[in-house]
Tab-separated table of C-alpha atoms in Angstrom:
chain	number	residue	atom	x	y	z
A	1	UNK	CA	43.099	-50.624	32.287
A	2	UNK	CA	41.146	-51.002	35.823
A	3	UNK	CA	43.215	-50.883	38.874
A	4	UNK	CA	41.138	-53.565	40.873
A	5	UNK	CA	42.764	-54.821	44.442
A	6	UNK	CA	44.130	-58.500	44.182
A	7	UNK	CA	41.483	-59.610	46.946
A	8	UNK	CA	39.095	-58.959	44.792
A	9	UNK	CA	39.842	-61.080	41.639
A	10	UNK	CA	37.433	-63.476	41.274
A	11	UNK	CA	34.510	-61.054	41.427
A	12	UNK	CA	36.269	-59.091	38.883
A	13	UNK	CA	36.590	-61.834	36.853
A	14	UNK	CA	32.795	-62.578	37.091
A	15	UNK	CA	32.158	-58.854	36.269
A	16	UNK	CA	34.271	-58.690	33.055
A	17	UNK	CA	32.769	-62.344	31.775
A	18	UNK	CA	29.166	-60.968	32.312
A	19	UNK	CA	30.556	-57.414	30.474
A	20	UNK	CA	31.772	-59.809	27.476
A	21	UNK	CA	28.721	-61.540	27.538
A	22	UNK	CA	26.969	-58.180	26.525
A	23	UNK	CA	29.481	-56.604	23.952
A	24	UNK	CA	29.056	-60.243	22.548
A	25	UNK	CA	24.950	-60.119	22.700
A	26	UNK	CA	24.901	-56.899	20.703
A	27	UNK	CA	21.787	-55.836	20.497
A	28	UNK	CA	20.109	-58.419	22.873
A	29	UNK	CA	18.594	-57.771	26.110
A	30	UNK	CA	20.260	-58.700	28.922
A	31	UNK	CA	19.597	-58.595	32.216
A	32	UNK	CA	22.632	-58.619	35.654
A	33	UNK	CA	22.590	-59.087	39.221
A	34	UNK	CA	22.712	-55.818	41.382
A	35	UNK	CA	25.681	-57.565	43.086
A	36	UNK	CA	27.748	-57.314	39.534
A	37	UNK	CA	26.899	-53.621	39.175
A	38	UNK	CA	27.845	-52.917	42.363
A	39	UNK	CA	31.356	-55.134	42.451
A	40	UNK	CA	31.785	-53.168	38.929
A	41	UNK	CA	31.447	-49.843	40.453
A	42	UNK	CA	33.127	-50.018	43.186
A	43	UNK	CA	36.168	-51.018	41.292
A	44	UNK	CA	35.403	-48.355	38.754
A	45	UNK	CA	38.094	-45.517	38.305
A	46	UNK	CA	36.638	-41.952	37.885
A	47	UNK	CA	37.444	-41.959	34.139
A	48	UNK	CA	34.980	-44.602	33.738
A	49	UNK	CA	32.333	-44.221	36.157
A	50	UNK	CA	31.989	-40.516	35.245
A	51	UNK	CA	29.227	-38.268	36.234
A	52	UNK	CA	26.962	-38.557	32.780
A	53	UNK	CA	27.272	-42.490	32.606
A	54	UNK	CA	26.362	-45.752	34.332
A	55	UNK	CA	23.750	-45.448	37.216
A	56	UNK	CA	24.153	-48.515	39.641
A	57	UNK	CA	20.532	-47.969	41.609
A	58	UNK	CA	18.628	-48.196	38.485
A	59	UNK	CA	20.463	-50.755	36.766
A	60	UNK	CA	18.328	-52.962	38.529
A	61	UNK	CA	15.386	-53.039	36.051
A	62	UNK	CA	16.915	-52.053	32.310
A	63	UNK	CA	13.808	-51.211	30.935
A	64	UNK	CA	13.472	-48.318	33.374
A	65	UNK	CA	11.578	-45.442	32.650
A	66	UNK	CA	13.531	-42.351	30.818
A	67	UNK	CA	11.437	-39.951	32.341
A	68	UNK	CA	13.076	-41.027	36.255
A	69	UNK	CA	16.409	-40.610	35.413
A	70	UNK	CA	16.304	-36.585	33.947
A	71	UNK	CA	16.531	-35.304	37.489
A	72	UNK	CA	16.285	-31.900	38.673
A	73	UNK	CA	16.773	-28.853	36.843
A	74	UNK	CA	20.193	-26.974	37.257
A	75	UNK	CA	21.952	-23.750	36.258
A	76	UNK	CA	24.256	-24.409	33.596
A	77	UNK	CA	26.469	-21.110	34.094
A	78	UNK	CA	24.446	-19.044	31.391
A	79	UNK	CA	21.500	-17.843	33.609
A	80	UNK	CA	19.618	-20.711	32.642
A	81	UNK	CA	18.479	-23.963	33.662
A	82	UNK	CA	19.250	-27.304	31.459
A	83	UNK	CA	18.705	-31.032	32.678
A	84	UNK	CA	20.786	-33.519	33.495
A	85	UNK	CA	21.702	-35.890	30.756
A	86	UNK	CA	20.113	-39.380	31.256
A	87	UNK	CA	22.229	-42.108	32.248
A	88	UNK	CA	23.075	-45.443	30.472
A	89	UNK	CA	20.866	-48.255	31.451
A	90	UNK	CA	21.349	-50.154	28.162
A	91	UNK	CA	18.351	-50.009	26.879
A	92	UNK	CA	16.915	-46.641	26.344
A	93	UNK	CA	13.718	-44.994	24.827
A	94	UNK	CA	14.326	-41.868	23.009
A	95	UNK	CA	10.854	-39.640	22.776
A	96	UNK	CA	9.729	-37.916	19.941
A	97	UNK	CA	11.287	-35.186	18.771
A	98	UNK	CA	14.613	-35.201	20.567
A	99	UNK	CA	17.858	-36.247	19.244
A	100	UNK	CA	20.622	-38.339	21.913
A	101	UNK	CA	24.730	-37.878	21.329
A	102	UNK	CA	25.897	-40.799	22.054
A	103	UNK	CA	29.990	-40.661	22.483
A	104	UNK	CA	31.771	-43.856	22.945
A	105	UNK	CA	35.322	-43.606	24.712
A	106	UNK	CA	34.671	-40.015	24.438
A	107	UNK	CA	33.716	-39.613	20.691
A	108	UNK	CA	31.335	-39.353	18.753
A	109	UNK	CA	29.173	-42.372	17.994
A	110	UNK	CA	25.970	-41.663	16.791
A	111	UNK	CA	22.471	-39.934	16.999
A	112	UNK	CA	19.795	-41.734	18.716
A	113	UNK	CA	16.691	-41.085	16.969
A	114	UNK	CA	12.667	-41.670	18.565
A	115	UNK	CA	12.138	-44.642	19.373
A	116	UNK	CA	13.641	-48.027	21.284
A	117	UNK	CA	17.944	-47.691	21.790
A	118	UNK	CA	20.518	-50.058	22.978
A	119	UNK	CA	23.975	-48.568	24.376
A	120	UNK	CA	27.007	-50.718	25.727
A	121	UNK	CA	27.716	-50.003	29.319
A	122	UNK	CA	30.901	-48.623	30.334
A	123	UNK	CA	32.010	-47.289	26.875
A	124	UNK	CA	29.016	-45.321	25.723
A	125	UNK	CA	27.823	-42.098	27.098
A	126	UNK	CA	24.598	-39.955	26.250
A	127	UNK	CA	26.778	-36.736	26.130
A	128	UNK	CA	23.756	-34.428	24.315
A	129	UNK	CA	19.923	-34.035	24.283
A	130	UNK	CA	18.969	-31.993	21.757
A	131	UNK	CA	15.132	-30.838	21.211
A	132	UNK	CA	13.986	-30.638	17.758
A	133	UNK	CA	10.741	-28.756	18.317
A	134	UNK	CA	10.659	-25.213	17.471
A	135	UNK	CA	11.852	-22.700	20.236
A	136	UNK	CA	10.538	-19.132	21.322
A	137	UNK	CA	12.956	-17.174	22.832
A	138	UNK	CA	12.700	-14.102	24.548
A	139	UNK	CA	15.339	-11.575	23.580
A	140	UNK	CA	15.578	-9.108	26.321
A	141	UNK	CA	15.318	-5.230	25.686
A	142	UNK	CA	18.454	-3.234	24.284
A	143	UNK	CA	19.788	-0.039	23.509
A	144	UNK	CA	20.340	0.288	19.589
A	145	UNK	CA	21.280	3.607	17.562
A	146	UNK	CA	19.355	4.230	14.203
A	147	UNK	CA	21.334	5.806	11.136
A	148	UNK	CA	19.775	9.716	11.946
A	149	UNK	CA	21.362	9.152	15.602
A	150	UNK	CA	18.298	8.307	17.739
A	151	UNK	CA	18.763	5.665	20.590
A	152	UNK	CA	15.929	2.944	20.804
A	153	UNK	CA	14.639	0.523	23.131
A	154	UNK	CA	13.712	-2.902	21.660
A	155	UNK	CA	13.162	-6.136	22.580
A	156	UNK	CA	11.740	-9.197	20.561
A	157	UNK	CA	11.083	-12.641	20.492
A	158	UNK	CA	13.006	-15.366	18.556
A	159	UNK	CA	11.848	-18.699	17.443
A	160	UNK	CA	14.286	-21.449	15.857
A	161	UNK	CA	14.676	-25.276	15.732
A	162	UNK	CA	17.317	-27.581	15.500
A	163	UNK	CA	17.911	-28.795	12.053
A	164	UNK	CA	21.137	-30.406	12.374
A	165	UNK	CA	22.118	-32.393	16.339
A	166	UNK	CA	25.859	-32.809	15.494
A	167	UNK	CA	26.224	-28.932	14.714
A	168	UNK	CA	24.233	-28.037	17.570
A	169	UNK	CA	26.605	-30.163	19.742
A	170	UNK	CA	29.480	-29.486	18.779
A	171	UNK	CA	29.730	-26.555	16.551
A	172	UNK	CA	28.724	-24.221	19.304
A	173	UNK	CA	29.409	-24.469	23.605
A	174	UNK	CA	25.500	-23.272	24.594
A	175	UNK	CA	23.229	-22.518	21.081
A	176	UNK	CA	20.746	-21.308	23.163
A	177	UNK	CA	22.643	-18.719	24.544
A	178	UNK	CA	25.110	-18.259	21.288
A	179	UNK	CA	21.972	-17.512	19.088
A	180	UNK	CA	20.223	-14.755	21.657
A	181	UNK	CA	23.553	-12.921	21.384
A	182	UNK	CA	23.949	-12.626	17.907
A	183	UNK	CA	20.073	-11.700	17.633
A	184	UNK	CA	20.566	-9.303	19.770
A	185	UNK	CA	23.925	-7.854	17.532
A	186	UNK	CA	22.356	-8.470	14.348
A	187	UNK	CA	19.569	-6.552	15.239
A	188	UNK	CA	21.714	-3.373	16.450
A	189	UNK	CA	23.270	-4.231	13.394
A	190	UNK	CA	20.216	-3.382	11.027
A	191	UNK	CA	18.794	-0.700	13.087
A	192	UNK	CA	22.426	1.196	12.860
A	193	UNK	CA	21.718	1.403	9.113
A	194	UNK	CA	17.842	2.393	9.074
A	195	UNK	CA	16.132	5.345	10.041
A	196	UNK	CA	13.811	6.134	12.506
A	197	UNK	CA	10.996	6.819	10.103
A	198	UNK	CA	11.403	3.340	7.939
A	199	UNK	CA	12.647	1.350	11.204
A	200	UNK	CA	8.411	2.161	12.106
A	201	UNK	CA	7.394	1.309	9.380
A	202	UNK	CA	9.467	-1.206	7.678
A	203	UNK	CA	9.130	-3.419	10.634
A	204	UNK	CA	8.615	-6.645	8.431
A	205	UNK	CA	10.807	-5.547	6.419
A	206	UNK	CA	13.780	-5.470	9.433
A	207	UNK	CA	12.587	-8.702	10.883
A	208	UNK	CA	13.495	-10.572	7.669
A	209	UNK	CA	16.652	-8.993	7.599
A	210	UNK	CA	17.623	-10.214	10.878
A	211	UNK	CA	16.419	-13.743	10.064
A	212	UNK	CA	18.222	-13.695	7.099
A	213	UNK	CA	21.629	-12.654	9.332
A	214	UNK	CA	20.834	-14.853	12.157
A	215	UNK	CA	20.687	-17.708	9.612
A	216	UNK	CA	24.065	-17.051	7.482
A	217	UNK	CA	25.830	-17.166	10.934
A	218	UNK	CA	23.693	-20.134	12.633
A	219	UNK	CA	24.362	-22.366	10.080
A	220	UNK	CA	27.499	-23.802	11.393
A	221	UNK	CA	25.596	-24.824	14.468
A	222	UNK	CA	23.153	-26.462	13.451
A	223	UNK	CA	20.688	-23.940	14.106
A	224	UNK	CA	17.919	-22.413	11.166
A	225	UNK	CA	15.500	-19.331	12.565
A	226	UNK	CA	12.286	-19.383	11.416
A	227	UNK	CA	10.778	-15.995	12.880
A	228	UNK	CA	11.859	-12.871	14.058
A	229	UNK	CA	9.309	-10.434	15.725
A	230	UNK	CA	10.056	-7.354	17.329
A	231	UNK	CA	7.859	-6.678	20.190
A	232	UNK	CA	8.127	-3.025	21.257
A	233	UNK	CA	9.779	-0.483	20.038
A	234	UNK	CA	10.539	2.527	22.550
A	235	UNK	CA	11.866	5.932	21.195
A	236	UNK	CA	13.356	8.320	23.575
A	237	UNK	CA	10.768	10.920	24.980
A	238	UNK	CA	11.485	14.080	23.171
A	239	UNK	CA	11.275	12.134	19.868
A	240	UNK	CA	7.861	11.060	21.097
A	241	UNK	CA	6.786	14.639	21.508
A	242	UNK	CA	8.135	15.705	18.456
A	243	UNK	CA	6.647	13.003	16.356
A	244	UNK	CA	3.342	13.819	17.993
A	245	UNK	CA	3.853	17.818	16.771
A	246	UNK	CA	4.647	16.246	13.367
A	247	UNK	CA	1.430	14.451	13.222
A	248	UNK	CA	-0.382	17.478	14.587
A	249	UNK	CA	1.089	19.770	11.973
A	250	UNK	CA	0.313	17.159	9.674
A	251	UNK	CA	-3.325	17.217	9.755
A	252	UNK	CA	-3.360	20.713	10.290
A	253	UNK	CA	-1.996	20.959	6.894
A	254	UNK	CA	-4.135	18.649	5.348
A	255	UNK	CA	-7.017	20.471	6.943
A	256	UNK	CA	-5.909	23.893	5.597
A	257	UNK	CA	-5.339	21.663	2.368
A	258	UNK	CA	-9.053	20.261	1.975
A	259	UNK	CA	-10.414	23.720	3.169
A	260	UNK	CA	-8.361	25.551	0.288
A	261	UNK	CA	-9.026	22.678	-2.470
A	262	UNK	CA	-12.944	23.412	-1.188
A	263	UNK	CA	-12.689	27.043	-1.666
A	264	UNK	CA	-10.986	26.534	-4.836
A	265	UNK	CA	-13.628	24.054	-6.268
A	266	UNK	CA	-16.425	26.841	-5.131
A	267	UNK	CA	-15.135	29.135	-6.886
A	268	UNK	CA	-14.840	27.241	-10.228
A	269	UNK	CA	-18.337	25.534	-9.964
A	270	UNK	CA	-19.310	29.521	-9.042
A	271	UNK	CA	-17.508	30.493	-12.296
A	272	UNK	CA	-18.532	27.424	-14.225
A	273	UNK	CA	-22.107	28.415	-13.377
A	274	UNK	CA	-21.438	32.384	-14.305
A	275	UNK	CA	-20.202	31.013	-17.851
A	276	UNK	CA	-23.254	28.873	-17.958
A	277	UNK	CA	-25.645	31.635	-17.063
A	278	UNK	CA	-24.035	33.952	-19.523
A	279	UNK	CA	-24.022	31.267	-22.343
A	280	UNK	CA	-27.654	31.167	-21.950
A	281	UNK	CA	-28.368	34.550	-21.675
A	282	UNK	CA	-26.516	35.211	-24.960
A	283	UNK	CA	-28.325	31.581	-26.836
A	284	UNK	CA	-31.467	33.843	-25.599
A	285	UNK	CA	-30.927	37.058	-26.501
A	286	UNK	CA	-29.592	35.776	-29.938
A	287	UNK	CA	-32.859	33.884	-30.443
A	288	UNK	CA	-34.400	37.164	-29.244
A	289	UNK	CA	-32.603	39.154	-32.169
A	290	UNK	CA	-33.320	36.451	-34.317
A	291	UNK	CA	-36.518	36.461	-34.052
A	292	UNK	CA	-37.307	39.660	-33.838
A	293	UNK	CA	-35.439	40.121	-37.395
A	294	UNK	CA	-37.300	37.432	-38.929
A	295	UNK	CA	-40.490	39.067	-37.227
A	296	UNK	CA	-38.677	42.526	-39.292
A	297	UNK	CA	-38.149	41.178	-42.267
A	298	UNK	CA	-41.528	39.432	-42.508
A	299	UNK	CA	-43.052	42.694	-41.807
A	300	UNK	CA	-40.722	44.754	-44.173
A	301	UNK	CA	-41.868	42.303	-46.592
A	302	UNK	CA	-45.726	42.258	-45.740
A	303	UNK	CA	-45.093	46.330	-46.257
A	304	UNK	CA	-43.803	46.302	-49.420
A	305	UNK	CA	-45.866	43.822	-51.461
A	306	UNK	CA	-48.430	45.812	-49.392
A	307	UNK	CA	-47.205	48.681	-51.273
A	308	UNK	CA	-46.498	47.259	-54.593
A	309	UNK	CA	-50.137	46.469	-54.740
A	310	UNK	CA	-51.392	49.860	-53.538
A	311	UNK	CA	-48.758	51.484	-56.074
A	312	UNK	CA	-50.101	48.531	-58.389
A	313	UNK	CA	-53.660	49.547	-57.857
A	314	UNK	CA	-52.854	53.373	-58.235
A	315	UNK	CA	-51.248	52.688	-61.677
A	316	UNK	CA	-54.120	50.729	-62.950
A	317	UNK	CA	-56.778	53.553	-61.724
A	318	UNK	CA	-54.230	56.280	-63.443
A	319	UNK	CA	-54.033	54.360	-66.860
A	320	UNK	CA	-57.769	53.464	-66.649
A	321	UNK	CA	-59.253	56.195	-65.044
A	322	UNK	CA	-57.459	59.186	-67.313
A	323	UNK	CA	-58.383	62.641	-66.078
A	324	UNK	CA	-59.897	61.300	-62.826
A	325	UNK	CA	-57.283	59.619	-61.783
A	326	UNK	CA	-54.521	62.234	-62.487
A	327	UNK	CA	-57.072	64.184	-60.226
A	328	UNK	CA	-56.915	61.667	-57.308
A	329	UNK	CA	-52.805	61.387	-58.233
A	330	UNK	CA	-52.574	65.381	-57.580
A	331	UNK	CA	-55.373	65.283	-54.404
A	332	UNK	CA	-52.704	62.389	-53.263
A	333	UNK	CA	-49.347	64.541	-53.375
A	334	UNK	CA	-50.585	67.967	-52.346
A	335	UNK	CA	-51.893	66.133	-49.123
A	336	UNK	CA	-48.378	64.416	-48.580
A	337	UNK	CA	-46.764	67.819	-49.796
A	338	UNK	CA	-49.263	69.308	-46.726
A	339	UNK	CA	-48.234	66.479	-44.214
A	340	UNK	CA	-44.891	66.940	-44.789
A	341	UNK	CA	-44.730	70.577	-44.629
A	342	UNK	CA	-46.676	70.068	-41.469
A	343	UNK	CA	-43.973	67.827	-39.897
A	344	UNK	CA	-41.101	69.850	-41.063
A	345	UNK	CA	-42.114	73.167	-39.174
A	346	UNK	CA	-43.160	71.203	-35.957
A	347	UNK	CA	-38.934	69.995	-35.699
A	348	UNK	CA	-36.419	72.885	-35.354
A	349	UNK	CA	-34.167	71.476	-38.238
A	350	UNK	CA	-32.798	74.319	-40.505
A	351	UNK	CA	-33.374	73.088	-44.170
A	352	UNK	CA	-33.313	74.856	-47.516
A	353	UNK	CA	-36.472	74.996	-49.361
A	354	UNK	CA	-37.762	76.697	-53.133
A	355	UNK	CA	-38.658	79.672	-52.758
A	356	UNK	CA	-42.532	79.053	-53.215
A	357	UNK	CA	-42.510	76.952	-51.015
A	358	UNK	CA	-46.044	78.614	-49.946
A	359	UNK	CA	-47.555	77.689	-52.990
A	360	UNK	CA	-48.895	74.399	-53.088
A	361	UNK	CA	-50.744	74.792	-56.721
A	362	UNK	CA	-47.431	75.395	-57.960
A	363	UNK	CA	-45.807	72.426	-56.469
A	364	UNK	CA	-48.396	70.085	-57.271
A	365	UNK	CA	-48.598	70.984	-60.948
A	366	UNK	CA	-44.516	70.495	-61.125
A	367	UNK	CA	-45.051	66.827	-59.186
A	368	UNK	CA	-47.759	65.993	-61.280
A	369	UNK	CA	-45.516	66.834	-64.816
A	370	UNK	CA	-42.701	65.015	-63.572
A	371	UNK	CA	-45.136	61.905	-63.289
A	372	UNK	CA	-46.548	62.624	-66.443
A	373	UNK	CA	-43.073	62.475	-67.823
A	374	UNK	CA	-42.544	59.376	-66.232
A	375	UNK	CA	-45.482	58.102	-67.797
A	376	UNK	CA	-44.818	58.654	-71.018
A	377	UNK	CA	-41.108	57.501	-70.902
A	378	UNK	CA	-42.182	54.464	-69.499
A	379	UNK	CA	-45.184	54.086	-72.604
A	380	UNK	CA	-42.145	54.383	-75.314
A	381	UNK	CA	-39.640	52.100	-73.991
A	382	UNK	CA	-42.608	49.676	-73.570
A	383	UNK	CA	-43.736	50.205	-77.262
A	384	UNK	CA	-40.127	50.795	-78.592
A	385	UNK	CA	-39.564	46.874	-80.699
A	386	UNK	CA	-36.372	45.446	-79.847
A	387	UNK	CA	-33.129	46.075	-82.257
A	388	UNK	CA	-31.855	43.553	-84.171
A	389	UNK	CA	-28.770	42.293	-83.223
């Protein structure tokens, strides 16, 4: 109850018809004196004139603009800077994209949502103002240790939203400031169990891991994260130096690499064209030798019909010709007999020859009765008839 002085009675009964009047309205508009807000408030005790609620200079007009009654910004005891809660003038015009906690008697009532609100003086209170757009925040740089035991620098920037106004509220003192820390853990988190190597490049892979942490633990307050970024990533300076031998060494052995596969591949297309070259000298030299044998056997050929038909020829003149041509037979092999006896004493072979050797008469007679034998076996086997079988 109100402790209101006993000279003071009939304004306070004025004041209390005119707050009936308005928890009877509802929803209606209604309108007071100045004179009633100010009898009311002066007779207010601190537990209900508190510092979030009625405002007696602008209860003047009730369709006052929200936009007048934010105030200043002030530090809210996190290193940051929040604004004041608007007060209750009845009638109130929530913009877009915000969400109002309304308590009444110091619980919670409802969420105002965009758009035109009516709130009963005195027992409601706008005790929240939550944004719903989406929020970057800047997460400052930190020290974090990677699994191989090398300290990095990083910093990042967070962006979430509020999904759920009651959660934000209450589930959590300052979101803001509750989801920046664990960002900031869940990231040393990850790093701890990365490497240097993959935490360079795997960066996507560590910013969804952190959103995916972030959001496990936010959702009791309301809170979802859409996007994680890491900004910059600082290794300590003797890693630098080292990774920048690595990379040197690196292409120095991918150099050597190339210039070896180059030497290599010389040499094979020098060896490939060796085997080529020989292949082809070979295909030629065997069409060589086979031509030349063909060009040898044609020849060997073309000499011995040749001589068929001179041997041929020499028959016919012996068989036709009788004593003339046993004449021309003997002139024939005493001038070979000559030749050869010619040719034999020009080498210095050692041979054994007849005795009369000398005499060339003598020689010729015992060629030319060995043909004549010849000639006459060869008559009788022609003329010989065949034996019956």
């Amino acid at each position: 109850m109100l402790a209101i002085p006993l000279s003071s009675s009939s304004s306070l009964l004025a004041s209390r018809a005119a707050e009936r009047a308005i928890v009877a309205a509802g929803r209606r508009t209604a309108v007071l004196p100045s004179a009633v807000y100010n009898n009311i408030a002066s007779h207010s005790t601190p537990a209900v004139a508190n510092s979030r609620a009625y405002n007696a200079q602008s209860a003047g007009s009730s369709f006052g603009s929200s936009s007048s009654i934010w105030g200043s910004d002030e530090d809210n005891g996190n290193g940051r800077h929040a604004r004041t809660l608007p007060a209750n003038t009845i009638i109130k015009f929530v913009p877009q994209q915000e969400a109002w906690i309304v308590e009444r008697m110091g619980r919670f009532n409802r969420i105002l949502e965009p758009g035109l609100a009516i709130l009963y003086p005195f027992i409601d209170s706008i005790r929240y103002v939550k944004s719903l757009k989406e929020v970057a925040v800047e997460i400052p740089a930190q020290s974090a240790i990677t699994h191989d035991n090398v300290t990095l620098e990083l910093d990042g920037v967070l962006y979430f939203r509020v999904v759920d106004p009651y959660k934000a509220s209450y589930g959590v003192e300052n979101a803001e400031f509750a989801i920046m820390q664990l960002a900031q853990t869940t990231m040393r988190a990850e790093i701890g169990q990365m490497t240097l190597d993959r935490t360079l490049a795997e960066r996507s892979h560590l910013n969804q891991a952190i959103i995916k942490a972030i959001n496990e633990a936010a959702h009791e307050w309301g809170i979802k994260c859409l996007r994680y970024e890491i900004r910059d990533i600082h290794p300590p300076e003797n890693v630098v130096a080292a990774m920048h031998q690595m990379v040197g060494a690196e292409r120095r052995k991918r150099a050597e690499i190339l210039e070896s596969e180059g030497a290599r591949q010389a040499s094979i297309n020098v060896a490939e064209g060796r085997k080529q070259s020989a292949i082809l000298e070979s295909e030629a030299v065997k069409l060589r030798q086979i031509n030349h044998a063909s060009g040898e056997a044609e020849a060997i050929l073309l000499r011995a019909q040749a001589n068929a038909q001179s041997i041929e020829r020499i028959a016919h003149a012996i068989q036709h010709n009788g004593a003339t041509g046993q004449d021309a037979v003997a002139l024939s092999v005493a001038e070979k007999y000559i030749d050869a006896f010619a040719n034999l004493a020009k080498e210095g072979t050692t041979v054994v020859v007849p005795s009369n050797v000398a005499d060339v008469s003598g020689m010729v007679t015992q060629m030319m009765s060995v043909f004549k034998a010849v000639g006459d076996g060869q008559k009788k086997v022609s003329h010989t008839p065949p034996r019956a079988t």
